[in-house]
PDB file of C-alpha atoms in Angstrom:
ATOM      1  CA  UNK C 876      19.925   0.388 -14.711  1.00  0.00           C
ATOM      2  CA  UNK C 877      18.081  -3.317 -14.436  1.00  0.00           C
ATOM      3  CA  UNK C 878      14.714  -3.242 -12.773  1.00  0.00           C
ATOM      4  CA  UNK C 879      15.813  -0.487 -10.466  1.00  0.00           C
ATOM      5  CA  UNK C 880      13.895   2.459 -11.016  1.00  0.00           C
ATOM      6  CA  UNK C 881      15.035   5.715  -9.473  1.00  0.00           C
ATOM      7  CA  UNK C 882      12.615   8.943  -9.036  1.00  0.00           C
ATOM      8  CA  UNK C 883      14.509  12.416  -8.309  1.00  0.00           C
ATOM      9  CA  UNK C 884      11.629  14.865  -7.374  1.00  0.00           C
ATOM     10  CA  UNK C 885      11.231  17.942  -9.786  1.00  0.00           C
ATOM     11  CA  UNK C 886      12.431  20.622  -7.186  1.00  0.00           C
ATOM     12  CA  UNK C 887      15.765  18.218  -6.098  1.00  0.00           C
ATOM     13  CA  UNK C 888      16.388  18.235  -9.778  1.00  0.00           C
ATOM     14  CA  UNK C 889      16.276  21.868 -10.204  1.00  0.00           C
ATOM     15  CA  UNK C 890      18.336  22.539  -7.348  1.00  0.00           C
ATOM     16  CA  UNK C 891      20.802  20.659  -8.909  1.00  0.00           C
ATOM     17  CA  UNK C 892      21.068  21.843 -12.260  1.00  0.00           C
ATOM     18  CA  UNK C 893      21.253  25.426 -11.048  1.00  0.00           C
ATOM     19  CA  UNK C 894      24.089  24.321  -8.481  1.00  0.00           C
ATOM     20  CA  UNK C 895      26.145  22.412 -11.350  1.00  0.00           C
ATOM     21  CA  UNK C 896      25.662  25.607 -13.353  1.00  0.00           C
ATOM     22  CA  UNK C 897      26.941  27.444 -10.206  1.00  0.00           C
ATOM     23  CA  UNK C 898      29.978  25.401  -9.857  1.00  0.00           C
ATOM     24  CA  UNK C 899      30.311  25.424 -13.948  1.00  0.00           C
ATOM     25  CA  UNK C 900      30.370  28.856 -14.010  1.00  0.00           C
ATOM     26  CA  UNK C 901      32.555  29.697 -10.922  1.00  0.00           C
ATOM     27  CA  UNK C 902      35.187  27.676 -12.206  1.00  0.00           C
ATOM     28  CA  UNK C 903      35.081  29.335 -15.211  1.00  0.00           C
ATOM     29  CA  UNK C 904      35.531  32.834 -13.864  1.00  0.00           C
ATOM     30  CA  UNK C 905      38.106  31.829 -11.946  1.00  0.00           C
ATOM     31  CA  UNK C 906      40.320  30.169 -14.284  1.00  0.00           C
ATOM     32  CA  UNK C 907      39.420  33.077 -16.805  1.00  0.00           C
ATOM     33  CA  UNK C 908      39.479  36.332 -14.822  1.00  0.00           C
ATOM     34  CA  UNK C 909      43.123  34.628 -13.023  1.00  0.00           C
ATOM     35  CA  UNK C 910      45.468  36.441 -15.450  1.00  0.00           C
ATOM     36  CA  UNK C 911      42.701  39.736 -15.390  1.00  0.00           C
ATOM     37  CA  UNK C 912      44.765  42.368 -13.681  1.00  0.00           C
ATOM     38  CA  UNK C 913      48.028  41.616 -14.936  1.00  0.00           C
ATOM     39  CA  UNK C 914      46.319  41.474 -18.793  1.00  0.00           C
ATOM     40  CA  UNK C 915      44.508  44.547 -18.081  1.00  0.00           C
ATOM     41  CA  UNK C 916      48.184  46.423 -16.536  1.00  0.00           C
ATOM     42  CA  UNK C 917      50.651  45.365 -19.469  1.00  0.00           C
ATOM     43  CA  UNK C 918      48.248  45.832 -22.207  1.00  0.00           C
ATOM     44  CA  UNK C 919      45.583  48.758 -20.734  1.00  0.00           C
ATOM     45  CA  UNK C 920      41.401  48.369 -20.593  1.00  0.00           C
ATOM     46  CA  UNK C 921      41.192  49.005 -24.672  1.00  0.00           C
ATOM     47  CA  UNK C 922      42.086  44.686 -24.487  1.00  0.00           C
ATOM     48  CA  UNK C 923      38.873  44.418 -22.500  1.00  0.00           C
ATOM     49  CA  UNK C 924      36.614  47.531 -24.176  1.00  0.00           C
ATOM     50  CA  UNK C 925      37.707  45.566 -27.387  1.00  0.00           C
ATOM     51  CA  UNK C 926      36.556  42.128 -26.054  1.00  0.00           C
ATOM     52  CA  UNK C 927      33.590  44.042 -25.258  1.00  0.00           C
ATOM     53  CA  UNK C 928      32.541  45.605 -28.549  1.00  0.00           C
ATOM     54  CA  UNK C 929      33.618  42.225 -30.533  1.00  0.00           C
ATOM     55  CA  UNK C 930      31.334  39.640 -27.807  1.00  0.00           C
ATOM     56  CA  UNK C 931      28.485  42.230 -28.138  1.00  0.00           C
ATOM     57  CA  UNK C 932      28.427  43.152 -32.095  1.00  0.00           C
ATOM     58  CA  UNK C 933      28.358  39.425 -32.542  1.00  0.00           C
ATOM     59  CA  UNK C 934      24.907  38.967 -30.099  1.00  0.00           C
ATOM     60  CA  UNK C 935      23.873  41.903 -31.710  1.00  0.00           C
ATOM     61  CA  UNK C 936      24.132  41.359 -35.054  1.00  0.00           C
ATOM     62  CA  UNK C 937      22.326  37.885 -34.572  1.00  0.00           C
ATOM     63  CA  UNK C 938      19.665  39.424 -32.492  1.00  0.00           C
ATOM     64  CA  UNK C 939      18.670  41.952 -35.342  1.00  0.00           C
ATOM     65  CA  UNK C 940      19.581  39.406 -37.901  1.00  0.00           C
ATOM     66  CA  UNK C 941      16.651  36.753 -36.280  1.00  0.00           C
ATOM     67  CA  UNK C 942      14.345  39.392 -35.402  1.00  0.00           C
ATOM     68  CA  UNK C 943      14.013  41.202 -38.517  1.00  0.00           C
ATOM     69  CA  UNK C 944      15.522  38.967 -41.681  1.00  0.00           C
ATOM     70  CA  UNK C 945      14.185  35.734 -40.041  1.00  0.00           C
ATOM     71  CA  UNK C 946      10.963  36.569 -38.220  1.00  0.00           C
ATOM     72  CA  UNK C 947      12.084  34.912 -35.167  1.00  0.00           C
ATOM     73  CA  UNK C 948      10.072  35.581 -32.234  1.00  0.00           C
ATOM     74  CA  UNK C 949      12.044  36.607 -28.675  1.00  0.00           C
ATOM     75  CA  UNK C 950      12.889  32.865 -27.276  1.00  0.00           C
ATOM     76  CA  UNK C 951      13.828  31.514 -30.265  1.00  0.00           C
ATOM     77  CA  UNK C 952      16.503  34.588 -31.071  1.00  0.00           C
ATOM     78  CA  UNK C 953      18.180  34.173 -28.045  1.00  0.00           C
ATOM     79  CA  UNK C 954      18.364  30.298 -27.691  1.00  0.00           C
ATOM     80  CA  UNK C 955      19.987  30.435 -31.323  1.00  0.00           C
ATOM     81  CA  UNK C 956      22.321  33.359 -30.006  1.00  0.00           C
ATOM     82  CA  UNK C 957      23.184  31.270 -27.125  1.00  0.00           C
ATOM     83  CA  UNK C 958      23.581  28.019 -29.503  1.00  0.00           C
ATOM     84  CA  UNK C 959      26.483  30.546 -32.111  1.00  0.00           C
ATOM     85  CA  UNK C 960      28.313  31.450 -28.731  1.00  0.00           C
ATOM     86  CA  UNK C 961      28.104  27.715 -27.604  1.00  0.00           C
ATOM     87  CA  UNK C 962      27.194  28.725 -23.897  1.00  0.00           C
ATOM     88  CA  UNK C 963      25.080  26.408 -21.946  1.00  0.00           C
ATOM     89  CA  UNK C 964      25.194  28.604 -19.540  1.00  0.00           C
ATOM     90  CA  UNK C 965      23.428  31.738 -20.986  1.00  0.00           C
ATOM     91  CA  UNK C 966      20.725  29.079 -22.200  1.00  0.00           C
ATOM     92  CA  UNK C 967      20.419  27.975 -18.708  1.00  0.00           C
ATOM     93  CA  UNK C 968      18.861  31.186 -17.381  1.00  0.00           C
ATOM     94  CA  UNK C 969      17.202  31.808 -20.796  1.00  0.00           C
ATOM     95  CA  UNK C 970      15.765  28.330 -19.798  1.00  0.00           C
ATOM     96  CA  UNK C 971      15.011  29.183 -16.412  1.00  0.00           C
ATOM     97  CA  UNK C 972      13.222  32.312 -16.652  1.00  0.00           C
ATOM     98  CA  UNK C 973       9.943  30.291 -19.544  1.00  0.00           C
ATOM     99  CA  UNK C 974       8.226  27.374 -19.980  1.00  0.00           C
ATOM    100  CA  UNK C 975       8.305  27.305 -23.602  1.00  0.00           C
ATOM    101  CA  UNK C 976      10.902  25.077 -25.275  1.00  0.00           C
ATOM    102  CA  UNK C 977      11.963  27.454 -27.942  1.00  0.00           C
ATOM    103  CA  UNK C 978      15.277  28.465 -26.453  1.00  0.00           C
ATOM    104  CA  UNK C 979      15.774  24.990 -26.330  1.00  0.00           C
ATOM    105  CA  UNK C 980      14.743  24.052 -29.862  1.00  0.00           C
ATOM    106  CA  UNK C 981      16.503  26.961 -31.411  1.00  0.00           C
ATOM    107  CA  UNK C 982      19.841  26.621 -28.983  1.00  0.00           C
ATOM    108  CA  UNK C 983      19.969  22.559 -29.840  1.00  0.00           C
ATOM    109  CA  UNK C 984      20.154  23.794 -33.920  1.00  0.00           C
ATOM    110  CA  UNK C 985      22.646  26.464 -33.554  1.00  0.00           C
ATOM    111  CA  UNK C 986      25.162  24.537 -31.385  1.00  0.00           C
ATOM    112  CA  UNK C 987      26.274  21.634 -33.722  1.00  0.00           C
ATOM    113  CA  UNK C 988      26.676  24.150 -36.641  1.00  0.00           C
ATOM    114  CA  UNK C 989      28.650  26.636 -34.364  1.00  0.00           C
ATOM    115  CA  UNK C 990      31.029  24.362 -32.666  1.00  0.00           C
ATOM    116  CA  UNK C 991      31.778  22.438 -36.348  1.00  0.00           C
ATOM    117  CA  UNK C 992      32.783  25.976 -38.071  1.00  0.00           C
ATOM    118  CA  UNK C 993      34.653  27.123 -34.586  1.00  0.00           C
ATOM    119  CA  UNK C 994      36.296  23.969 -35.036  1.00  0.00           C
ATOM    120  CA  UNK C 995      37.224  24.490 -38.773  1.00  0.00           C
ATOM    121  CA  UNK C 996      38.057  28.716 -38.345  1.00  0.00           C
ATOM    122  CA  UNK C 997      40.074  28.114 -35.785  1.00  0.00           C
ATOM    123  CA  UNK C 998      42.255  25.842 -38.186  1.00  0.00           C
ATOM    124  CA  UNK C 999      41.940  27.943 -40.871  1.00  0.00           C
ATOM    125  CA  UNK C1000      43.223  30.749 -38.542  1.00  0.00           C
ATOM    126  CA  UNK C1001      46.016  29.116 -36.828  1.00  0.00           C
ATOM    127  CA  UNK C1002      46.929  27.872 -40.791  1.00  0.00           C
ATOM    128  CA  UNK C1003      47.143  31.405 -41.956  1.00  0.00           C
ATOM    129  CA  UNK C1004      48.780  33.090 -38.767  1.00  0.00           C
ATOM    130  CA  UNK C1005      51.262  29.802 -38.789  1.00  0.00           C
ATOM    131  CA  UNK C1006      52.449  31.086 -42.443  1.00  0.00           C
ATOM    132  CA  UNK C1007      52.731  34.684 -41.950  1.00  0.00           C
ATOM    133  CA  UNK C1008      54.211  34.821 -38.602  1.00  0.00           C
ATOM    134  CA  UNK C1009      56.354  31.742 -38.809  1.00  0.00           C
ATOM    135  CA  UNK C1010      54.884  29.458 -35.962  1.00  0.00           C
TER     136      UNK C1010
END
């Protein structure tokens, strides 16, 4: 800001983009995994096999769909997987593990597209749901 200039060095700045993903992603387990054991004792583990086989068939599905339909090579595949699922966090140690930019690239295209039709299913799903059961 002004004529201040400000100069973080490279390693500072990676320490602190992993701990921000640390923190990110510990608050996220707790506030999901919270209502775990009572979720997994009224309704049984099929709840969570299901969540399972659903998460996976989707990364799947896109993997083999990249790979083979698209000719995408290995970094762009999974940054576009990672862009569908909208998780920074999976792109982080995609990120973290290259130099190249592709996860990057291919995450930054999938994201906007993803989060616009999440945005516009989940409507369309609440709208359906809503007239069937009543809500």
């Amino acid at each position: 800001m002004g004529p201040i200039v400000g100069y973080i060095p490279r390693p500072t700045r990676l320490l602190l983009q992993d701990l921000g993903l640390v923190f990110f992603l510990a608050d996220a387990g707790i506030k999901g995994g919270a209502d775990l054991v009572d979720t997994v004792a009224t309704h049984g583990a099929a709840v969570f096999i299901m969540g399972v086989i659903v998460t996976c068939s989707g990364m799947f599905a896109g993997y083999f769909v990249g790979m083979k339909v698209f000719k995408m090579n290995i970094l762009e595949c999974l940054g576009g997987i990672c862009g569908g699922m909208t998780s920074t966090p999976a792109l982080g140690a995609i990120a973290s593990k290259t130099d190249s930019q592709a996860p990057v690239v291919s995450y930054a295209t999938a994201y906007p597209v993803a989060l616009i039709l999440m945005t516009i299913i989940a409507k369309v799903i609440i709208q359906t749901i809503g007239g069937v059961v009543g809500i």
